[in-house]
Amino acid sequence: MNNNDNEFNAINGNNLASVYELISTYGMEAMPQAMEILFNEAMLIERTQHLGVGHYERSNNRLDYANGYKPKRVKTRIGELDLSVPQTRNSDFYPNCLEKGLRSERALNIALSEMYVNGVSTRRVSKIIESMCGTSVSSQMVSNAAKKLDSALNAWRERPLGKIEYLMVDARYEQVRVDNLVRDCAVLIALGIDDKGKREVLGVQVSLSEAEVYWREFLGDSQKRGMHGTKLIISDAHSGIKAVRKAIMPGVA
């Protein structure tokens, strides 16, 4: 995670839903993994509620016992998901959230993307899991699900990059609350095309402006993640981008 991520952790009320359109249009490689995590967490929560007690707890209220997991691969619009379906020892338990979640896949996909661009709030996770499970969940369960999802999305943001022959960069402005003031902030976006013609979003970052310092940090982070072999940068004529291209990508058109 770069320094700008830390700087903007303090920003509350980000309203960057429009970035979802960019991510969904160009692809987001972390989405299948994020979907797997959320389904697995929702199924585990449902089994815990079915058993009547938490994992390894001793209680007279116990209705059944956990009995491991059964792997299940399901096909969705964003690819195949490898799920771990919780099992029970003495009953025919099957998670309702699996059927319900797959039926609501498009809505779940949108919700996950909103969680990504807004920083993954436990409130949002709670609403999604409750809609999948059909019942309320504890704050601790929601917190655990959010941490796992946040970890997966951080892995996407920090994933290694390779040869990117064509680099397209741009920015759009969204209103963001900073220190109790609403101001226009720049959403920096980088899209790359590799030597095989595959196009993917390399990164998205919220910055105070399009000044050179922010573009330098954003594109410098992509280089640290392994981006190389760039032949052409496609952008507008913003002075910040032009200055960074000369400074850290000399010789690139």
mmCIF file of C-alpha atoms in Angstrom:
data_model
loop_
_atom_site.group_PDB
_atom_site.id
_atom_site.type_symbol
_atom_site.label_atom_id
_atom_site.label_comp_id
_atom_site.label_asym_id
_atom_site.label_seq_id
_atom_site.Cartn_x
_atom_site.Cartn_y
_atom_site.Cartn_z
ATOM 1 C CA MET A 1 0.000 0.000 0.000
ATOM 2 C CA ASN A 2 1.450 3.382 -0.929
ATOM 3 C CA ASN A 3 1.611 6.514 1.198
ATOM 4 C CA ASN A 4 -1.383 8.054 -0.509
ATOM 5 C CA ASP A 5 -3.587 5.181 0.719
ATOM 6 C CA ASN A 6 -2.632 6.069 4.284
ATOM 7 C CA GLU A 7 -3.216 9.760 3.669
ATOM 8 C CA PHE A 8 -6.743 9.171 2.486
ATOM 9 C CA ASN A 9 -7.757 6.663 5.158
ATOM 10 C CA ALA A 10 -8.849 9.745 7.104
ATOM 11 C CA ILE A 11 -11.237 10.874 4.385
ATOM 12 C CA ASN A 12 -14.828 10.080 5.309
ATOM 13 C CA GLY A 13 -17.877 9.882 3.105
ATOM 14 C CA ASN A 14 -16.102 9.155 -0.172
ATOM 15 C CA ASN A 15 -18.633 9.200 -2.975
ATOM 16 C CA LEU A 16 -16.718 7.463 -5.765
ATOM 17 C CA ALA A 17 -19.436 5.152 -7.062
ATOM 18 C CA SER A 18 -18.726 6.297 -10.606
ATOM 19 C CA VAL A 19 -15.277 4.645 -10.396
ATOM 20 C CA TYR A 20 -17.161 1.345 -10.292
ATOM 21 C CA GLU A 21 -18.124 1.881 -13.915
ATOM 22 C CA LEU A 22 -14.452 2.096 -14.873
ATOM 23 C CA ILE A 23 -13.527 -1.012 -12.895
ATOM 24 C CA SER A 24 -16.436 -3.051 -14.211
ATOM 25 C CA THR A 25 -15.802 -1.919 -17.782
ATOM 26 C CA TYR A 26 -12.089 -2.732 -17.873
ATOM 27 C CA GLY A 27 -12.070 -5.650 -15.488
ATOM 28 C CA MET A 28 -11.023 -6.149 -11.894
ATOM 29 C CA GLU A 29 -8.971 -9.238 -11.285
ATOM 30 C CA ALA A 30 -9.664 -9.292 -7.562
ATOM 31 C CA MET A 31 -13.413 -9.647 -7.963
ATOM 32 C CA PRO A 32 -13.569 -13.482 -8.125
ATOM 33 C CA GLN A 33 -11.408 -13.788 -5.021
ATOM 34 C CA ALA A 34 -13.451 -11.154 -3.196
ATOM 35 C CA MET A 35 -16.654 -12.963 -4.148
ATOM 36 C CA GLU A 36 -15.257 -16.274 -2.863
ATOM 37 C CA ILE A 37 -14.328 -14.747 0.489
ATOM 38 C CA LEU A 38 -17.727 -13.169 0.993
ATOM 39 C CA PHE A 39 -19.638 -16.329 0.056
ATOM 40 C CA ASN A 40 -17.470 -18.470 2.342
ATOM 41 C CA GLU A 41 -17.910 -16.051 5.245
ATOM 42 C CA ALA A 42 -21.683 -15.878 4.739
ATOM 43 C CA MET A 43 -21.970 -19.685 4.635
ATOM 44 C CA LEU A 44 -19.850 -20.035 7.766
ATOM 45 C CA ILE A 45 -22.022 -17.516 9.604
ATOM 46 C CA GLU A 46 -25.155 -19.384 8.548
ATOM 47 C CA ARG A 47 -23.765 -22.697 9.819
ATOM 48 C CA THR A 48 -22.836 -21.110 13.159
ATOM 49 C CA GLN A 49 -26.400 -19.877 13.527
ATOM 50 C CA HIS A 50 -27.711 -23.316 12.548
ATOM 51 C CA LEU A 51 -25.574 -24.996 15.220
ATOM 52 C CA GLY A 52 -26.773 -22.601 17.897
ATOM 53 C CA VAL A 53 -23.259 -21.970 19.249
ATOM 54 C CA GLY A 54 -19.934 -20.685 18.032
ATOM 55 C CA HIS A 55 -17.030 -22.808 16.826
ATOM 56 C CA TYR A 56 -15.605 -25.026 19.636
ATOM 57 C CA GLU A 57 -18.040 -23.550 22.182
ATOM 58 C CA ARG A 58 -19.611 -25.764 24.824
ATOM 59 C CA SER A 59 -23.286 -25.050 25.422
ATOM 60 C CA ASN A 60 -26.569 -26.792 26.155
ATOM 61 C CA ASN A 61 -28.007 -24.818 23.256
ATOM 62 C CA ARG A 62 -25.956 -26.735 20.699
ATOM 63 C CA LEU A 63 -28.203 -28.256 18.015
ATOM 64 C CA ASP A 64 -25.575 -30.011 15.898
ATOM 65 C CA TYR A 65 -21.823 -30.229 15.245
ATOM 66 C CA ALA A 66 -19.630 -28.824 12.508
ATOM 67 C CA ASN A 67 -18.241 -31.434 10.168
ATOM 68 C CA GLY A 68 -15.693 -29.790 7.907
ATOM 69 C CA TYR A 69 -16.222 -28.387 4.441
ATOM 70 C CA LYS A 70 -17.094 -29.664 0.998
ATOM 71 C CA PRO A 71 -15.478 -27.996 -2.019
ATOM 72 C CA LYS A 72 -17.849 -26.639 -4.634
ATOM 73 C CA ARG A 73 -17.022 -24.881 -7.883
ATOM 74 C CA VAL A 74 -19.666 -22.591 -9.334
ATOM 75 C CA LYS A 75 -19.669 -20.604 -12.557
ATOM 76 C CA THR A 76 -20.532 -16.916 -12.507
ATOM 77 C CA ARG A 77 -20.290 -13.994 -14.905
ATOM 78 C CA ILE A 78 -16.893 -13.043 -13.492
ATOM 79 C CA GLY A 79 -15.456 -16.560 -13.664
ATOM 80 C CA GLU A 80 -15.415 -19.761 -11.630
ATOM 81 C CA LEU A 81 -15.555 -19.565 -7.842
ATOM 82 C CA ASP A 82 -13.993 -22.261 -5.641
ATOM 83 C CA LEU A 83 -16.135 -22.316 -2.503
ATOM 84 C CA SER A 84 -15.908 -24.269 0.748
ATOM 85 C CA VAL A 85 -19.439 -25.280 1.738
ATOM 86 C CA PRO A 86 -19.690 -25.892 5.526
ATOM 87 C CA GLN A 87 -21.040 -29.314 6.550
ATOM 88 C CA THR A 88 -22.772 -30.552 9.706
ATOM 89 C CA ARG A 89 -22.658 -33.966 11.367
ATOM 90 C CA ASN A 90 -26.292 -34.838 12.083
ATOM 91 C CA SER A 91 -28.468 -32.762 9.761
ATOM 92 C CA ASP A 92 -28.974 -31.935 6.102
ATOM 93 C CA PHE A 93 -27.676 -28.401 6.413
ATOM 94 C CA TYR A 94 -27.189 -26.418 3.201
ATOM 95 C CA PRO A 95 -26.500 -22.668 3.184
ATOM 96 C CA ASN A 96 -29.418 -20.659 1.884
ATOM 97 C CA CYS A 97 -27.037 -17.795 1.164
ATOM 98 C CA LEU A 98 -25.346 -19.833 -1.560
ATOM 99 C CA GLU A 99 -28.515 -20.105 -3.611
ATOM 100 C CA LYS A 100 -29.676 -16.624 -2.695
ATOM 101 C CA GLY A 101 -26.284 -15.079 -3.297
ATOM 102 C CA LEU A 102 -25.873 -16.643 -6.726
ATOM 103 C CA ARG A 103 -29.348 -15.512 -7.722
ATOM 104 C CA SER A 104 -28.358 -11.991 -6.652
ATOM 105 C CA GLU A 105 -24.908 -12.199 -8.226
ATOM 106 C CA ARG A 106 -25.154 -8.987 -10.220
ATOM 107 C CA ALA A 107 -26.238 -6.971 -7.175
ATOM 108 C CA LEU A 108 -23.492 -8.596 -5.108
ATOM 109 C CA ASN A 109 -20.927 -7.770 -7.776
ATOM 110 C CA ILE A 110 -21.972 -4.114 -7.730
ATOM 111 C CA ALA A 111 -21.960 -4.040 -3.935
ATOM 112 C CA LEU A 112 -18.460 -5.515 -3.794
ATOM 113 C CA SER A 113 -17.218 -2.879 -6.214
ATOM 114 C CA GLU A 114 -18.801 -0.122 -4.150
ATOM 115 C CA MET A 115 -17.074 -1.580 -1.092
ATOM 116 C CA TYR A 116 -13.777 -1.511 -2.979
ATOM 117 C CA VAL A 117 -13.968 2.138 -3.997
ATOM 118 C CA ASN A 118 -15.347 3.282 -0.632
ATOM 119 C CA GLY A 119 -12.809 1.509 1.562
ATOM 120 C CA VAL A 120 -14.890 -1.493 2.694
ATOM 121 C CA SER A 121 -17.133 -0.351 5.544
ATOM 122 C CA THR A 122 -18.396 -2.894 8.053
ATOM 123 C CA ARG A 123 -21.851 -1.373 7.693
ATOM 124 C CA ARG A 124 -21.872 -2.196 3.990
ATOM 125 C CA VAL A 125 -20.544 -5.711 4.602
ATOM 126 C CA SER A 126 -23.259 -6.219 7.212
ATOM 127 C CA LYS A 127 -26.016 -5.277 4.780
ATOM 128 C CA ILE A 128 -24.699 -7.632 2.115
ATOM 129 C CA ILE A 129 -24.217 -10.609 4.419
ATOM 130 C CA GLU A 130 -27.613 -10.050 6.018
ATOM 131 C CA SER A 131 -29.241 -9.977 2.580
ATOM 132 C CA MET A 132 -27.491 -13.244 1.714
ATOM 133 C CA CYS A 133 -28.177 -15.008 5.014
ATOM 134 C CA GLY A 134 -31.625 -13.570 5.610
ATOM 135 C CA THR A 135 -30.810 -12.800 9.246
ATOM 136 C CA SER A 136 -28.821 -10.349 11.333
ATOM 137 C CA VAL A 137 -25.147 -10.951 12.101
ATOM 138 C CA SER A 138 -22.923 -9.828 14.957
ATOM 139 C CA SER A 139 -20.485 -6.941 14.638
ATOM 140 C CA GLN A 140 -17.573 -9.335 15.230
ATOM 141 C CA MET A 141 -18.682 -11.555 12.337
ATOM 142 C CA VAL A 142 -18.982 -8.514 10.102
ATOM 143 C CA SER A 143 -15.571 -7.253 11.206
ATOM 144 C CA ASN A 144 -13.962 -10.605 10.386
ATOM 145 C CA ALA A 145 -15.564 -10.660 6.934
ATOM 146 C CA ALA A 146 -14.466 -7.081 6.253
ATOM 147 C CA LYS A 147 -10.863 -7.813 7.250
ATOM 148 C CA LYS A 148 -10.652 -10.799 4.917
ATOM 149 C CA LEU A 149 -12.208 -8.887 2.049
ATOM 150 C CA ASP A 150 -9.981 -5.880 2.683
ATOM 151 C CA SER A 151 -6.951 -8.168 2.602
ATOM 152 C CA ALA A 152 -7.983 -9.571 -0.784
ATOM 153 C CA LEU A 153 -8.546 -6.125 -2.265
ATOM 154 C CA ASN A 154 -5.240 -4.851 -0.904
ATOM 155 C CA ALA A 155 -3.594 -7.806 -2.627
ATOM 156 C CA TRP A 156 -5.166 -6.652 -5.903
ATOM 157 C CA ARG A 157 -3.931 -3.093 -5.412
ATOM 158 C CA GLU A 158 -0.422 -4.334 -4.615
ATOM 159 C CA ARG A 159 -0.265 -7.198 -7.127
ATOM 160 C CA PRO A 160 2.874 -7.494 -9.283
ATOM 161 C CA LEU A 161 2.731 -6.018 -12.768
ATOM 162 C CA GLY A 162 4.644 -7.042 -15.862
ATOM 163 C CA LYS A 163 5.358 -5.708 -19.323
ATOM 164 C CA ILE A 164 2.906 -2.934 -20.189
ATOM 165 C CA GLU A 165 3.509 -1.667 -23.712
ATOM 166 C CA TYR A 166 0.736 0.916 -23.777
ATOM 167 C CA LEU A 167 -0.175 2.957 -20.728
ATOM 168 C CA MET A 168 -3.332 5.067 -20.618
ATOM 169 C CA VAL A 169 -3.709 7.489 -17.721
ATOM 170 C CA ASP A 170 -6.441 9.928 -16.888
ATOM 171 C CA ALA A 171 -8.215 11.520 -13.969
ATOM 172 C CA ARG A 172 -11.711 12.573 -13.074
ATOM 173 C CA TYR A 173 -12.863 14.698 -10.191
ATOM 174 C CA GLU A 174 -15.244 13.626 -7.449
ATOM 175 C CA GLN A 175 -16.449 15.486 -4.399
ATOM 176 C CA VAL A 176 -14.825 14.130 -1.240
ATOM 177 C CA ARG A 177 -15.163 15.219 2.368
ATOM 178 C CA VAL A 178 -11.739 16.195 3.744
ATOM 179 C CA ASP A 179 -11.394 17.609 7.267
ATOM 180 C CA ASN A 180 -15.130 18.382 7.418
ATOM 181 C CA LEU A 181 -14.974 20.227 4.102
ATOM 182 C CA VAL A 182 -16.275 18.974 0.774
ATOM 183 C CA ARG A 183 -13.748 19.492 -1.989
ATOM 184 C CA ASP A 184 -13.043 18.210 -5.475
ATOM 185 C CA CYS A 185 -10.422 15.456 -5.451
ATOM 186 C CA ALA A 186 -8.758 13.765 -8.398
ATOM 187 C CA VAL A 187 -9.296 10.056 -9.011
ATOM 188 C CA LEU A 188 -6.172 8.909 -10.875
ATOM 189 C CA ILE A 189 -6.676 5.892 -13.130
ATOM 190 C CA ALA A 190 -4.105 3.828 -15.029
ATOM 191 C CA LEU A 191 -5.063 1.324 -17.721
ATOM 192 C CA GLY A 192 -2.439 -0.891 -19.345
ATOM 193 C CA ILE A 193 -2.198 -3.095 -22.421
ATOM 194 C CA ASP A 194 0.447 -5.823 -22.312
ATOM 195 C CA ASP A 195 2.437 -7.391 -25.156
ATOM 196 C CA LYS A 196 -0.369 -9.916 -25.754
ATOM 197 C CA GLY A 197 -3.022 -7.258 -26.149
ATOM 198 C CA LYS A 198 -4.641 -7.874 -22.766
ATOM 199 C CA ARG A 199 -6.129 -4.765 -21.202
ATOM 200 C CA GLU A 200 -6.461 -4.291 -17.438
ATOM 201 C CA VAL A 201 -6.828 -1.614 -14.811
ATOM 202 C CA LEU A 202 -3.418 -1.197 -13.162
ATOM 203 C CA GLY A 203 -4.542 1.030 -10.340
ATOM 204 C CA VAL A 204 -6.971 3.637 -9.036
ATOM 205 C CA GLN A 205 -5.939 6.278 -6.513
ATOM 206 C CA VAL A 206 -7.665 9.232 -4.842
ATOM 207 C CA SER A 207 -5.476 12.343 -4.702
ATOM 208 C CA LEU A 208 -5.924 15.956 -3.730
ATOM 209 C CA SER A 209 -5.175 17.074 -7.294
ATOM 210 C CA GLU A 210 -3.417 16.143 -10.550
ATOM 211 C CA ALA A 211 -0.212 17.819 -9.438
ATOM 212 C CA GLU A 212 3.081 16.233 -10.461
ATOM 213 C CA VAL A 213 3.741 14.906 -6.945
ATOM 214 C CA TYR A 214 0.600 12.749 -7.034
ATOM 215 C CA TRP A 215 1.144 11.433 -10.562
ATOM 216 C CA ARG A 216 4.762 10.669 -9.662
ATOM 217 C CA GLU A 217 3.667 8.684 -6.614
ATOM 218 C CA PHE A 218 0.916 6.871 -8.529
ATOM 219 C CA LEU A 219 2.976 5.858 -11.574
ATOM 220 C CA GLY A 220 6.083 5.296 -9.476
ATOM 221 C CA ASP A 221 4.137 2.751 -7.461
ATOM 222 C CA SER A 222 3.237 0.927 -10.695
ATOM 223 C CA GLN A 223 6.928 0.778 -11.588
ATOM 224 C CA LYS A 224 7.796 -0.583 -8.146
ATOM 225 C CA ARG A 225 5.230 -3.320 -8.757
ATOM 226 C CA GLY A 226 7.116 -4.353 -11.877
ATOM 227 C CA MET A 227 5.619 -2.348 -14.730
ATOM 228 C CA HIS A 228 8.176 -2.116 -17.540
ATOM 229 C CA GLY A 229 8.585 -2.090 -21.315
ATOM 230 C CA THR A 230 6.260 0.857 -21.894
ATOM 231 C CA LYS A 231 6.389 2.199 -25.453
ATOM 232 C CA LEU A 232 3.640 4.793 -25.387
ATOM 233 C CA ILE A 233 1.764 6.827 -22.788
ATOM 234 C CA ILE A 234 -1.691 7.990 -23.818
ATOM 235 C CA SER A 235 -3.057 10.932 -21.847
ATOM 236 C CA ASP A 236 -4.215 14.497 -22.061
ATOM 237 C CA ALA A 237 -1.710 17.338 -22.025
ATOM 238 C CA HIS A 238 -1.820 17.925 -18.266
ATOM 239 C CA SER A 239 1.445 19.415 -17.051
ATOM 240 C CA GLY A 240 1.676 17.002 -14.103
ATOM 241 C CA ILE A 241 1.608 13.937 -16.360
ATOM 242 C CA LYS A 242 4.079 15.469 -18.819
ATOM 243 C CA ALA A 243 6.528 16.291 -16.027
ATOM 244 C CA VAL A 244 6.355 12.798 -14.536
ATOM 245 C CA ARG A 245 6.820 11.134 -17.926
ATOM 246 C CA LYS A 246 10.061 13.052 -18.431
ATOM 247 C CA ALA A 247 11.235 12.363 -14.880
ATOM 248 C CA ILE A 248 10.560 8.642 -14.435
ATOM 249 C CA MET A 249 9.856 7.407 -17.975
ATOM 250 C CA PRO A 250 12.403 9.176 -20.177
ATOM 251 C CA GLY A 251 12.352 8.037 -23.769
ATOM 252 C CA VAL A 252 8.713 6.930 -23.668
ATOM 253 C CA ALA A 253 6.587 8.699 -26.244
#
